[in-house]
Amino acid sequence: GLMISLIAVFALREFQQEMSMVFLPFFADMILHSGAAGFGYLNMAQGIGGVAGLVGVAALGNYKHKGKLIIFSGILVGLLLIAFSYSQVLILSIVLLIAANSFGTVFENVGRTALQTIVPDEMRGRVMSLREVTRGFVGSWVSFGLWLGGEYFGVVTASMFLGIFIMLCVLSIFLLLPSFRKL
């Protein structure tokens, strides 16, 4: 259960990353009315957030409450995606993306670290391969699902639902797996 939930955490991060690839051009052009330059700024915000998240994870060192940090950062990712989906101001959208990617990076990397610490040495390669297979499988289907959601509900609504979905999944893991909270 715990190992599968940590792999699910990685899949949820893939949802966030796919949303950016599929929807950011539309947000830049149709919502923020900032065109190619705005798209470049939004992409830059993702990179800045990723680096900030990695610096934060490195600064934490061997943090004792990994499960709680994963839950907290996952919930923040969902909230920030919801806020981003409704933002109509470029600078606010940039700040929200920096924060979302920062916490998304924490979410993913602390989950990866926790997974590596609970898996026996002789199984580590297989489990990490399973995680990567999940990434490849989930990424393709998420892109397709986001396209359908964007087509039928609009990208703002689809992005909002994605944020809600991530939060509900993370809360479910927190509530259903006491072992996760003890990581």
PDB file of C-alpha atoms in Angstrom:
ATOM      1  CA  GLY A   1       0.000   0.000   0.000  1.00  0.00           C
ATOM      2  CA  LEU A   2       2.667   2.504   1.012  1.00  0.00           C
ATOM      3  CA  MET A   3       4.866   1.774  -2.000  1.00  0.00           C
ATOM      4  CA  ILE A   4       1.911   2.038  -4.414  1.00  0.00           C
ATOM      5  CA  SER A   5       0.803   5.329  -2.822  1.00  0.00           C
ATOM      6  CA  LEU A   6       4.296   6.777  -3.320  1.00  0.00           C
ATOM      7  CA  ILE A   7       4.190   5.731  -6.976  1.00  0.00           C
ATOM      8  CA  ALA A   8       0.732   7.370  -7.184  1.00  0.00           C
ATOM      9  CA  VAL A   9       2.300  10.592  -5.839  1.00  0.00           C
ATOM     10  CA  PHE A  10       4.676  10.520  -8.777  1.00  0.00           C
ATOM     11  CA  ALA A  11       1.759   9.988 -11.174  1.00  0.00           C
ATOM     12  CA  LEU A  12      -0.058  12.993  -9.676  1.00  0.00           C
ATOM     13  CA  ARG A  13       2.990  15.159 -10.335  1.00  0.00           C
ATOM     14  CA  GLU A  14       2.855  13.963 -13.922  1.00  0.00           C
ATOM     15  CA  PHE A  15      -0.716  15.294 -14.093  1.00  0.00           C
ATOM     16  CA  GLN A  16       0.542  18.739 -13.125  1.00  0.00           C
ATOM     17  CA  GLN A  17       3.386  18.690 -15.641  1.00  0.00           C
ATOM     18  CA  GLU A  18       1.162  17.505 -18.481  1.00  0.00           C
ATOM     19  CA  MET A  19      -1.349  20.272 -17.709  1.00  0.00           C
ATOM     20  CA  SER A  20       1.393  22.809 -18.224  1.00  0.00           C
ATOM     21  CA  MET A  21       2.429  21.377 -21.571  1.00  0.00           C
ATOM     22  CA  VAL A  22      -1.120  21.058 -22.870  1.00  0.00           C
ATOM     23  CA  PHE A  23      -2.747  24.247 -21.522  1.00  0.00           C
ATOM     24  CA  LEU A  24      -0.054  26.901 -21.094  1.00  0.00           C
ATOM     25  CA  PRO A  25      -0.109  28.067 -24.715  1.00  0.00           C
ATOM     26  CA  PHE A  26      -3.867  28.578 -24.453  1.00  0.00           C
ATOM     27  CA  PHE A  27      -3.593  30.411 -21.120  1.00  0.00           C
ATOM     28  CA  ALA A  28      -0.882  32.697 -22.506  1.00  0.00           C
ATOM     29  CA  ASP A  29      -2.855  33.536 -25.641  1.00  0.00           C
ATOM     30  CA  MET A  30      -6.562  33.403 -24.794  1.00  0.00           C
ATOM     31  CA  ILE A  31      -6.741  34.071 -21.041  1.00  0.00           C
ATOM     32  CA  LEU A  32      -3.747  36.285 -20.315  1.00  0.00           C
ATOM     33  CA  HIS A  33      -3.612  37.869 -23.803  1.00  0.00           C
ATOM     34  CA  SER A  34       0.188  37.868 -23.661  1.00  0.00           C
ATOM     35  CA  GLY A  35       1.027  35.780 -26.732  1.00  0.00           C
ATOM     36  CA  ALA A  36       4.397  34.137 -27.271  1.00  0.00           C
ATOM     37  CA  ALA A  37       6.170  36.399 -24.768  1.00  0.00           C
ATOM     38  CA  GLY A  38       3.667  35.469 -22.053  1.00  0.00           C
ATOM     39  CA  PHE A  39       4.085  31.795 -22.907  1.00  0.00           C
ATOM     40  CA  GLY A  40       7.836  32.221 -22.497  1.00  0.00           C
ATOM     41  CA  TYR A  41       7.352  33.880 -19.103  1.00  0.00           C
ATOM     42  CA  LEU A  42       5.028  31.095 -17.959  1.00  0.00           C
ATOM     43  CA  ASN A  43       7.558  28.468 -19.017  1.00  0.00           C
ATOM     44  CA  MET A  44      10.311  30.409 -17.264  1.00  0.00           C
ATOM     45  CA  ALA A  45       8.158  30.465 -14.108  1.00  0.00           C
ATOM     46  CA  GLN A  46       7.986  26.679 -14.161  1.00  0.00           C
ATOM     47  CA  GLY A  47      11.769  26.430 -14.336  1.00  0.00           C
ATOM     48  CA  ILE A  48      12.284  28.940 -11.533  1.00  0.00           C
ATOM     49  CA  GLY A  49       9.761  27.068  -9.380  1.00  0.00           C
ATOM     50  CA  GLY A  50      11.468  23.758 -10.071  1.00  0.00           C
ATOM     51  CA  VAL A  51      14.876  25.096  -9.077  1.00  0.00           C
ATOM     52  CA  ALA A  52      13.417  26.749  -5.948  1.00  0.00           C
ATOM     53  CA  GLY A  53      11.794  23.457  -4.975  1.00  0.00           C
ATOM     54  CA  LEU A  54      15.039  21.541  -5.444  1.00  0.00           C
ATOM     55  CA  VAL A  55      16.937  24.068  -3.342  1.00  0.00           C
ATOM     56  CA  GLY A  56      14.249  23.722  -0.665  1.00  0.00           C
ATOM     57  CA  VAL A  57      14.479  19.918  -0.687  1.00  0.00           C
ATOM     58  CA  ALA A  58      18.281  20.077  -0.500  1.00  0.00           C
ATOM     59  CA  ALA A  59      18.100  22.545   2.409  1.00  0.00           C
ATOM     60  CA  LEU A  60      15.791  20.197   4.343  1.00  0.00           C
ATOM     61  CA  GLY A  61      18.317  17.384   4.363  1.00  0.00           C
ATOM     62  CA  ASN A  62      17.000  14.197   5.952  1.00  0.00           C
ATOM     63  CA  TYR A  63      13.671  15.672   7.019  1.00  0.00           C
ATOM     64  CA  LYS A  64      11.884  13.405   9.509  1.00  0.00           C
ATOM     65  CA  HIS A  65       8.269  14.059   8.494  1.00  0.00           C
ATOM     66  CA  LYS A  66       8.380  13.182   4.807  1.00  0.00           C
ATOM     67  CA  GLY A  67       4.788  11.917   4.622  1.00  0.00           C
ATOM     68  CA  LYS A  68       3.356  15.112   6.092  1.00  0.00           C
ATOM     69  CA  LEU A  69       5.531  17.229   3.799  1.00  0.00           C
ATOM     70  CA  ILE A  70       4.342  15.256   0.750  1.00  0.00           C
ATOM     71  CA  ILE A  71       0.708  15.729   1.798  1.00  0.00           C
ATOM     72  CA  PHE A  72       1.145  19.438   2.574  1.00  0.00           C
ATOM     73  CA  SER A  73       2.971  20.197  -0.676  1.00  0.00           C
ATOM     74  CA  GLY A  74       0.498  18.113  -2.712  1.00  0.00           C
ATOM     75  CA  ILE A  75      -2.473  20.006  -1.297  1.00  0.00           C
ATOM     76  CA  LEU A  76      -0.729  23.304  -2.024  1.00  0.00           C
ATOM     77  CA  VAL A  77      -0.076  22.211  -5.611  1.00  0.00           C
ATOM     78  CA  GLY A  78      -3.796  21.575  -6.070  1.00  0.00           C
ATOM     79  CA  LEU A  79      -4.774  24.914  -4.509  1.00  0.00           C
ATOM     80  CA  LEU A  80      -2.216  26.793  -6.584  1.00  0.00           C
ATOM     81  CA  LEU A  81      -3.417  25.136  -9.798  1.00  0.00           C
ATOM     82  CA  ILE A  82      -6.970  26.184  -8.986  1.00  0.00           C
ATOM     83  CA  ALA A  83      -5.823  29.758  -8.340  1.00  0.00           C
ATOM     84  CA  PHE A  84      -3.766  29.733 -11.560  1.00  0.00           C
ATOM     85  CA  SER A  85      -6.738  28.532 -13.577  1.00  0.00           C
ATOM     86  CA  TYR A  86      -8.702  31.635 -12.569  1.00  0.00           C
ATOM     87  CA  SER A  87      -5.915  34.199 -12.797  1.00  0.00           C
ATOM     88  CA  GLN A  88      -6.271  36.702 -15.621  1.00  0.00           C
ATOM     89  CA  VAL A  89      -3.175  38.729 -14.746  1.00  0.00           C
ATOM     90  CA  LEU A  90       0.164  37.637 -16.208  1.00  0.00           C
ATOM     91  CA  ILE A  91       2.357  38.545 -13.211  1.00  0.00           C
ATOM     92  CA  LEU A  92      -0.002  36.766 -10.795  1.00  0.00           C
ATOM     93  CA  SER A  93      -0.045  33.708 -13.079  1.00  0.00           C
ATOM     94  CA  ILE A  94       3.758  33.717 -13.131  1.00  0.00           C
ATOM     95  CA  VAL A  95       3.932  33.861  -9.318  1.00  0.00           C
ATOM     96  CA  LEU A  96       1.336  31.088  -8.998  1.00  0.00           C
ATOM     97  CA  LEU A  97       3.247  28.862 -11.441  1.00  0.00           C
ATOM     98  CA  ILE A  98       6.528  29.465  -9.613  1.00  0.00           C
ATOM     99  CA  ALA A  99       4.862  28.433  -6.351  1.00  0.00           C
ATOM    100  CA  ALA A 100       3.011  25.458  -7.895  1.00  0.00           C
ATOM    101  CA  ASN A 101       6.169  24.094  -9.488  1.00  0.00           C
ATOM    102  CA  SER A 102       8.205  24.719  -6.367  1.00  0.00           C
ATOM    103  CA  PHE A 103       5.796  22.711  -4.227  1.00  0.00           C
ATOM    104  CA  GLY A 104       5.333  20.184  -7.052  1.00  0.00           C
ATOM    105  CA  THR A 105       9.083  19.585  -7.070  1.00  0.00           C
ATOM    106  CA  VAL A 106       9.060  19.123  -3.295  1.00  0.00           C
ATOM    107  CA  PHE A 107       6.063  16.776  -3.641  1.00  0.00           C
ATOM    108  CA  GLU A 108       7.804  14.661  -6.276  1.00  0.00           C
ATOM    109  CA  ASN A 109      11.327  14.558  -4.856  1.00  0.00           C
ATOM    110  CA  VAL A 110      10.440  13.942  -1.230  1.00  0.00           C
ATOM    111  CA  GLY A 111       8.131  11.170  -2.475  1.00  0.00           C
ATOM    112  CA  ARG A 112      10.970   9.722  -4.551  1.00  0.00           C
ATOM    113  CA  THR A 113      13.306   9.822  -1.546  1.00  0.00           C
ATOM    114  CA  ALA A 114      10.714   8.172   0.701  1.00  0.00           C
ATOM    115  CA  LEU A 115      10.144   5.463  -1.900  1.00  0.00           C
ATOM    116  CA  GLN A 116      13.851   4.731  -2.166  1.00  0.00           C
ATOM    117  CA  THR A 117      14.200   4.444   1.611  1.00  0.00           C
ATOM    118  CA  ILE A 118      11.374   1.914   2.078  1.00  0.00           C
ATOM    119  CA  VAL A 119      12.252  -0.369  -0.853  1.00  0.00           C
ATOM    120  CA  PRO A 120      14.744  -3.179  -0.144  1.00  0.00           C
ATOM    121  CA  ASP A 121      18.036  -2.810  -2.019  1.00  0.00           C
ATOM    122  CA  GLU A 122      17.422  -5.887  -4.199  1.00  0.00           C
ATOM    123  CA  MET A 123      14.047  -4.476  -5.368  1.00  0.00           C
ATOM    124  CA  ARG A 124      15.012  -0.828  -5.850  1.00  0.00           C
ATOM    125  CA  GLY A 125      15.715  -1.022  -9.586  1.00  0.00           C
ATOM    126  CA  ARG A 126      12.441  -2.806 -10.308  1.00  0.00           C
ATOM    127  CA  VAL A 127      10.394  -0.403  -8.232  1.00  0.00           C
ATOM    128  CA  MET A 128      12.037   2.665  -9.806  1.00  0.00           C
ATOM    129  CA  SER A 129      11.387   1.125 -13.239  1.00  0.00           C
ATOM    130  CA  LEU A 130       7.734   0.679 -12.298  1.00  0.00           C
ATOM    131  CA  ARG A 131       7.636   4.340 -11.319  1.00  0.00           C
ATOM    132  CA  GLU A 132       9.032   5.354 -14.716  1.00  0.00           C
ATOM    133  CA  VAL A 133       6.606   3.072 -16.564  1.00  0.00           C
ATOM    134  CA  THR A 134       3.818   4.746 -14.606  1.00  0.00           C
ATOM    135  CA  ARG A 135       5.148   8.101 -15.771  1.00  0.00           C
ATOM    136  CA  GLY A 136       5.117   7.085 -19.427  1.00  0.00           C
ATOM    137  CA  PHE A 137       1.701   5.461 -19.222  1.00  0.00           C
ATOM    138  CA  VAL A 138       0.082   8.218 -17.193  1.00  0.00           C
ATOM    139  CA  GLY A 139       1.593  11.063 -19.233  1.00  0.00           C
ATOM    140  CA  SER A 140       0.033   9.946 -22.512  1.00  0.00           C
ATOM    141  CA  TRP A 141      -3.406   9.382 -21.060  1.00  0.00           C
ATOM    142  CA  VAL A 142      -3.345  12.558 -19.013  1.00  0.00           C
ATOM    143  CA  SER A 143      -2.538  14.606 -22.121  1.00  0.00           C
ATOM    144  CA  PHE A 144      -5.453  12.982 -23.908  1.00  0.00           C
ATOM    145  CA  GLY A 145      -7.773  13.483 -20.923  1.00  0.00           C
ATOM    146  CA  LEU A 146      -6.761  17.108 -20.563  1.00  0.00           C
ATOM    147  CA  TRP A 147      -7.359  17.689 -24.253  1.00  0.00           C
ATOM    148  CA  LEU A 148     -10.848  16.186 -23.903  1.00  0.00           C
ATOM    149  CA  GLY A 149     -11.530  18.191 -20.751  1.00  0.00           C
ATOM    150  CA  GLY A 150     -10.287  21.372 -22.379  1.00  0.00           C
ATOM    151  CA  GLU A 151     -12.326  20.708 -25.497  1.00  0.00           C
ATOM    152  CA  TYR A 152     -15.606  19.978 -23.725  1.00  0.00           C
ATOM    153  CA  PHE A 153     -15.383  22.044 -20.524  1.00  0.00           C
ATOM    154  CA  GLY A 154     -12.789  24.680 -21.381  1.00  0.00           C
ATOM    155  CA  VAL A 155      -9.208  24.842 -20.149  1.00  0.00           C
ATOM    156  CA  VAL A 156     -10.044  26.976 -17.103  1.00  0.00           C
ATOM    157  CA  THR A 157     -12.582  24.455 -15.818  1.00  0.00           C
ATOM    158  CA  ALA A 158     -10.384  21.482 -16.729  1.00  0.00           C
ATOM    159  CA  SER A 159      -7.420  23.064 -14.897  1.00  0.00           C
ATOM    160  CA  MET A 160      -9.571  23.781 -11.857  1.00  0.00           C
ATOM    161  CA  PHE A 161     -10.813  20.173 -11.796  1.00  0.00           C
ATOM    162  CA  LEU A 162      -7.239  18.936 -12.102  1.00  0.00           C
ATOM    163  CA  GLY A 163      -6.276  20.949  -9.007  1.00  0.00           C
ATOM    164  CA  ILE A 164      -9.274  19.528  -7.133  1.00  0.00           C
ATOM    165  CA  PHE A 165      -8.421  16.004  -8.313  1.00  0.00           C
ATOM    166  CA  ILE A 166      -4.828  16.285  -7.071  1.00  0.00           C
ATOM    167  CA  MET A 167      -5.998  17.593  -3.683  1.00  0.00           C
ATOM    168  CA  LEU A 168      -8.612  14.834  -3.300  1.00  0.00           C
ATOM    169  CA  CYS A 169      -6.084  12.124  -4.189  1.00  0.00           C
ATOM    170  CA  VAL A 170      -3.530  13.472  -1.728  1.00  0.00           C
ATOM    171  CA  LEU A 171      -6.148  13.810   1.020  1.00  0.00           C
ATOM    172  CA  SER A 172      -7.310  10.242   0.339  1.00  0.00           C
ATOM    173  CA  ILE A 173      -3.774   8.931   0.719  1.00  0.00           C
ATOM    174  CA  PHE A 174      -3.436  10.881   3.964  1.00  0.00           C
ATOM    175  CA  LEU A 175      -6.722   9.610   5.383  1.00  0.00           C
ATOM    176  CA  LEU A 176      -6.552   6.003   4.187  1.00  0.00           C
ATOM    177  CA  LEU A 177      -2.898   5.192   4.875  1.00  0.00           C
ATOM    178  CA  PRO A 178      -1.746   5.896   8.419  1.00  0.00           C
ATOM    179  CA  SER A 179       1.660   4.445   7.436  1.00  0.00           C
ATOM    180  CA  PHE A 180       2.054   7.316   4.940  1.00  0.00           C
ATOM    181  CA  ARG A 181       1.718   9.896   7.710  1.00  0.00           C
ATOM    182  CA  LYS A 182       4.496   8.131   9.638  1.00  0.00           C
ATOM    183  CA  LEU A 183       7.069   8.393   6.821  1.00  0.00           C
TER     184      LEU A 183
END
